[in-house]
Structure formats: structure tokens, C-alpha cells
Amino acid sequence: MSNETEMTSFAFTPENLDLAKKIIAKYPAGKQQSAVMPLLDLAQRQVGWTSIAVIEYIAQMLDMAPIRVQEVVTFYTMYNQRPVGKYHVQVCTNICCLLRGSDGVGETAKQVLGVEWGETSPDGQFTLSEVECLGACVNAPMMQVNDDYYEDLTPDSTKAVLEALKRGETPAVGPQNGRQFSAPEGGPTSLTELTFGTEKA
Amino acid sequence: MPKLTIDGREIEVEAGTTILQAAEQLDPPIEIPRFCYHERLAVAGNCRMCLVEVEKMPKPVASCAMPVGEGMVVHTNNANVRKARQGVMEFLLINHPLDCPICDQGGECDLQDQAVAYGGDRGRYCEEKRAVEDKDYGPLIQTMMTRCIQCTRCIRFISEIAGTPVLGGLHRSEHLEVGRYVNAAVSSELSGNLIDLCPVGALTNKPAAFTYRAWELKRTESVDAMDALGAAIRIDSRGNEVVRVLPRVNDDINEEWLGDRSRFAVDGLRRQRLDRCYIRKDGRLVPASWPEAFAAIAAKAKGLPGSKIAAIAGDQADCESLLALKELMASLGSAHLDCRQDGARLDGSVRASYLFNSTVAGIETADALLIVGSNPRKEAPVLNARIRKRYLKGGFRIARIGHKSDLTYKYEALGDNPAVLAEIAAGRHPFFDVLKNASRPAIILGQGALARADGAAILAQAARLADAAGLIKDGWNGFNVLHTAAARVGGLDLGFLPGPGGLDTDGIAAAAGKGDVELVFLAGADEIEMAALGKAFVVYLGTHGDAGAHRADVVLPTAAYTEKSATFVNTEGRAQRTKLAVFPPGEAKEDWKVIRALSDALGKPLAFDTVGQLRGRHPLFSQLDQLRPAAWAACGTDGALLDKPLVSSVDNYYMTDPISRASKTMAECTASFGAGCGCNHKKTGTHG
């Protein structure tokens, strides 16, 4: 557990408090503790990480011992136990991504952002994390920036995505090599007449 | 009821029983090895040591978590099971250090024993072991977290039984660590039990660290005298030194738990001890022999009428010494004697009026409870765990009149004014109906409510409530007085109380201050206002250089509860006898012997020479370990209630008597956990 305690107090914003009440209401009376994970997520979306102040606030809201909330926070790696930058860049280095060149993605990210694994850039914009499989193996290698997946990366496209983020732009999410979702590279090989939504196959 | 076969033996057990429990019900029982399972804790099923084979089930099953089924055929010791256990043991030992030779658990370690009994003879693990940072669990518990096998018994105990959930399993998988919540101390009054529960050496006794090996200790089964519950204890000693105190199983009182003061104050038995007589000469206490000390007392007592002599008994006086001193006072012609040094307004006339009538185990069957002027968590933590256990079962309304604090269960705070009690007793308060409508309602009256000027009036109100709300009915008496002193019920039973025209504690102090009482015997009484005794000649019989000895003119050294075979009556009225584990230090002698010898020196020899003869003089001593039914009658004296808040009589749990005040460990606890509520669940600004 991080000893960083720069967050001395926490409270949901009025909108999030409404949302929290709706989440709690999904569970039967007396089983409000089941809402601990969505509420932690909500808090993390509000302030970026799940600090001790967040843990105590949610523990009190759900009538739980703070240690029970802390157990949840430390069990799941997706709850940030330290502050992260505006963009949390999570590069998958598991087997599929590794075989498809995640080393290059990681190295490029380090160079472009000027940080090592687990560090936050001095301007507080980017935090770079090495993570386990994010379930996008078919589009390996990939990285997740906040809620968005950037897939089929090469060192160059990684650089392009991160530079665009640096400029404050929002690069197109999904495969960066022109591929349609998880369809075969170079276009579909079967069901070629089907179209998906507004996009042409 | 399902019938099953375990190792070829058929047994019928109640539905819902687990395979492990069923195996233990066999005669002779089959013991299935386990680490995480504990019969008084929730089932966790995570150590996998209790694997057994059940026919028609594809894999071995954890017997601690598997309920029995009709026609099950269980094998607990075939080749498959042995192989499974060996595999589990090999996994458990992967990250367990091989430091048994320097581990305090060595020799009484479940992991060690079971590795010998069920493990393989070699490991195949050649990779690096993990190391875990040690945690700070305060001055009582030494942690060595690398040894932890994550059975989670400590987490379950502190959450379920102790009710102070500060421990948890943090991180996961290879990185799983048992730890405490940031900034929260392991401050439960029952924290010492974690040491007993830990099946390995991860949590050990910090004050006694590296001072003993389990097999060197002499074990003496005895009874605790640090509070009024009389928990069953085992005194482990080496030579003439008490090394540690452990609880024994006694389902009537303490189950298998023990409060931290009872367990850890034992280093106080070695400090500040009175090991010889002292006489005050020119304002200083100088060492003296027994005959010199007796001569000094005799010189003072000579020609003194009985009305100028008084005796006050302390909180740890045993029944033998109380009876001997009472007889001595009678032969000296004095009616001024009192065993209620705190001034509790209880008298000995109605036995049920000063007992914990529902019994300690019986409180678990109550269905409504009113706590008045008591903090059971501080006054009797083991009893408090019982109340919490009952609370967790549900359907138990608890209300409390008194200072608000965390009792580890929820209660309705009815304020701290005794007038609320009168309101309830008169039926004008909603909680009256709760008690009235309950089938087994109870009240707990603490010494904080009785040891005050209006104590008799509060007692009368409580008795009125007991009658009005039906607390006493067939087979149930819910009127409970919670004592904090091991000596009190014994003293009341023996009538160590002012005789006709006699003075009570306050009266004795006042008379001594005025010079009307010139000779005061203090039998271990340290908690009275010594300055109030004025110029009286004070004879102190006791164990420690505490307040009484500092005030005394003659000090007579006596034996502590670990150093004598003595009788104590607990708060339920159960007489129990301690056993001598070690001898009293130096020239100290058992209390009753000192009083008997003193009677010779005073020229009034008492009519007994052996402890057997002494015990023959009162029926109390022949009724050990049993509860005598006490008939109910109205008690207390009607009077005005003071507009003064009700507070618990125990302010600092860790220091209540001469032994715990002399204990370094208890001083560290006071510094670490504070004298206040000790609760970290809801932090205040002064914590951390």
C-alpha cells in the first residue's frame, strides 16, 4: 500500500453521489457492501486513484471496516494505489503482445514520455504502466490509455498516438494499422458482402 | 440425520455437520490435520490440509467445509489422501522459512508437527523463496510475516470474535500478505489470543520473545484473578518464574479466550515485589524480620479497643485470607471491616443482588440487554466477546446507560444519567417494553453504577426494573452485577462486611482521619485514598510496593495468585481454586498463614492451624466449580438519584491492580493504546 497521503479528504461530487446511490440501490437492503467495487471505480474516475481517504469514505458509506475495502483495492491492480497522470498508459507485455513486439512499444513509450515503468511524467500528464493481459491478444501488441485501447501498434504508431495525446488531440482508437476491429489483416476473407454499421468492409 | 461411513466406521450425525466434525465425533475420534479450520471461527477452507477422499467425488475435498451427505463413504487416510496432504504440505513449505531453531513457536507449532506427521521427507522447490515485511502489531504481538501460511485465523478472530476488524489479506496470489489497516493498531483487549490461534510462528508473544522454549516450561492449571470472571488459565513457569499465562478451555466462562491483562501482566509478578517485612522507622520503611514486624503490630494493638481497629480487603484477596482476617477482626472485637474498597453499595443480605445471575455462558441466551454504568469491553473483555457473539446471531436489542464508547457491537445509547434507569424502571421509557416483551431479558449493572453515593438507590431502581420487566422468571434470572475484582463476590459471600455498628470503607477512612480508628489492616487494598487514613497505624498485607505499601507502617509480604492454592469466587458466584505454580518470593508467605501467625502475636490465636481446618469453617470452600442457585429478593435502598453521569469503573484496562501497575508490558500497552476507549474503528483526532 502506498504511503502517499497527499489526499487528506475525499467526498463524491453531487452528481457522483447521486450515481453512487443508484449503484447501491441495485443491491438488496443490507447487502450494500456489494457496491464496493463500482463505488471505488466511481471514486477513481473522480480523483484518479483510490487513496486512503477514498477507502475510508467508501467504507463509511457502505458500513464496512476500512480494511475490507483496502483488501479489495489491493487485490485488483486496476485500482490505482498512487496518483496517476491525466493519461494512464498501460502497455501489455504478456505473451501474445511480447511475440508481436510489445518490447518496441514499451521502449518507444518510455522514450516519448521520458519515464520508466510505473513513473509519472514531470508535467503530470502521463503515467506509464506495464500490465498483464488486457484481452486484446488478437490485435497484439496493444496499450490502453485511460478507457481506450490502441491496438496493432508498432514503435512508430505508438509514437504517433502518444505525440497526438501530448498535443491534446484524441487519436482514433482501435487498430492503428488500418485493420477493421479484429478482422483479418488486409480485409475480410469470408462474409465479404456484409457491412458493419456505417463502415464499409 | 445423515449416516455416513468414515474409514469403514459408520456414524450418524446431524445434518449440516462437516466431514471433519463428524470424524471428531467418532469414538475414538479420527483427527484430520488442519491449519485454517478452528471450531470457534468461521470456516475458511483455504489451507487445504484437511483434504479427504469421498467416494464418487472426482477430487479430494476439504473436509472442514464439506457438509456430510447420506451414504457418503469417506477415506481419511488412504494412499490418495496421504499424497494430497503431502502435496499441500510441500506447497505450504515453499515459502516457509526453515528457522524452527530460532522460532518461539518451535516445539508447539502446528506446521512443525504436521510436517513431521503428514509431510514428505524432502522438498523439490529450488527457486527463490518470498520474504514478507514484518508488521507492527504493537507491544504484545511479535510478527514474523515470512512464516505466515495465510490461514487467516487471525483475520477471522479479530473481525468475528474481537469485533475490531483491523486485519486483512492485502494484495493477492504470490503477493498476498496478512496486514493491518494503515494507522490502525491491533488494540483489541483480546489480541493475545491471536498468538494462540496462529498455527505457525508468524505471531508470537512479544514480551516473552526468545526467553523460553515450550518444552522447558512447567504447566500449572489454575484460575485467573486479574478480573472477576475467573477465566481458566495455564501458568507456564520455569524455575521460580512465571514465563507466560495461556487460557484453558472452560466453556462456562472463557471458552478458550483470555484478556490481554490476564495474559500479559505476568511480568508484573517479578517487579516491585515485597519479599520481606518492613517497619516504618523515622518515616522510612526499613527491612525487618517476621517476629519484629509482628511485635510492632502487637505493640500498637495492645490495649486498643476493637472499635479503634479496622480492616479493608483489596481486589485480589482470596477467600481463605478474607475468612481468616474476618475471624481475626472478630476476636479483636472489631466490627469495622469491608471488602468493598471501591465503596460499592452492595450488601451481603441478598446473594442474587450481587451476582451475575444469568451466568457468563447464559448471557448468550438473553434476547434483550440493558447495560448500566459498565463498559464490559474494559471490565471483562471475554464476557464482552460473549455479548458480541450473541449480538451477531441477531434478534438481540442492547441499550446502554453510561458513557458512550465502542463496545464492538451496536447498542442504543440512552444517555448517561441514572434518571433514565428510573424512567425505564417506572415503565415510562420505550426500552421498558423491549425488556418486558423479551423472553429472556437481562440487565448488566457495573461497578460504575454502584460505587457512588447513590449506588444503593441505583441498585434499588435496577431491582425494581427486574421485577417490573420480568427479568426474573422460571429458569432465568437476568439480573447481573458485573464485578471487576476477583475478591469481591468471595468477600460478600463470606460476609467480610461491617458488623453491627461497624464502619464501611468510607467510614473507616473518615474515622481514621479523625483518629477514631487507630489501627487499619489493608489486605492488598491499594485503590483507596491513602491520604484519608490520617495518622492511623496501617498494616499492609500484600504483594507489591504499591500505594498501600507506601502508606503502611508495617508491611507483611504475601503471595500473588500464581503462588498459592487459594479460592476465588467469580462474578457468577462460582468458587474456583488456583494452584501454586511458583513459590512466593523471598520471605513472603501465603496470606492466611500470615494472618494466622499474626493472631498468635496479638494473643488471640485463631481456631485453625491448617488450610483444611480453615476451609472447613465455611461451606463456600466445599462447593468448588459449581453454581449455587441464589434466591431473588428486592435489594438496594430507595433514594434520590444524583444528576451525575454514569461512567465505567475501569478507565485504563491495562492497569487496574498492583500486578498490572508493576508490569512493564502493561505500561507499554497504556502508552500505545491509550487509556481511553482504545478503539480504532472510528478514529478521532487524537489517534495516530
Tab-separated table of C-alpha atoms in Angstrom, chain A residues 1-3 52 55-56 60 63-68 70-71 74-77 81, chain B residues 155 159 165-173 179-183 410 681-683:
chain	number	residue	atom	x	y	z
A	1	MET	CA	0.000	0.000	0.000
A	2	SER	CA	1.268	3.389	-0.896
A	3	ASN	CA	2.159	5.682	1.927
A	52	ILE	CA	-6.823	6.077	1.977
A	55	ILE	CA	-11.169	3.954	1.179
A	56	GLU	CA	-12.406	5.467	4.430
A	60	GLN	CA	-18.232	4.597	5.903
A	63	ASP	CA	-20.837	0.452	6.646
A	64	MET	CA	-17.757	-1.735	6.206
A	65	ALA	CA	-14.464	-1.901	8.064
A	66	PRO	CA	-11.893	0.123	6.080
A	67	ILE	CA	-9.616	-2.922	5.944
A	68	ARG	CA	-12.269	-4.805	3.944
A	70	GLN	CA	-8.450	-1.928	1.362
A	71	GLU	CA	-8.401	-5.671	0.650
A	74	THR	CA	-5.048	-4.101	-3.199
A	75	PHE	CA	-6.488	-7.235	-4.824
A	76	TYR	CA	-7.335	-5.594	-8.141
A	77	THR	CA	-4.492	-3.930	-9.997
A	81	GLN	CA	-2.991	2.989	-5.257
B	155	ILE	CA	-8.196	-12.053	10.424
B	159	SER	CA	-13.175	-9.480	12.924
B	165	PRO	CA	-11.646	-5.541	12.202
B	166	VAL	CA	-8.184	-4.125	11.578
B	167	LEU	CA	-6.519	-7.146	9.967
B	168	GLY	CA	-6.973	-8.275	6.411
B	169	GLY	CA	-5.411	-10.095	3.492
B	170	LEU	CA	-3.794	-7.497	1.266
B	171	HIS	CA	-2.675	-7.957	-2.349
B	172	ARG	CA	-3.148	-11.320	-3.965
B	173	SER	CA	-1.685	-14.582	-5.047
B	179	GLY	CA	-1.566	-6.982	7.390
B	180	ARG	CA	-3.337	-4.374	9.382
B	181	TYR	CA	-5.195	-1.361	8.152
B	182	VAL	CA	-2.958	1.695	7.811
B	183	ASN	CA	-2.719	3.684	11.019
B	410	LYS	CA	-24.228	-1.720	18.229
B	681	HIS	CA	-12.575	1.571	14.181
B	682	LYS	CA	-13.772	5.132	14.292
B	683	LYS	CA	-10.729	7.305	14.594
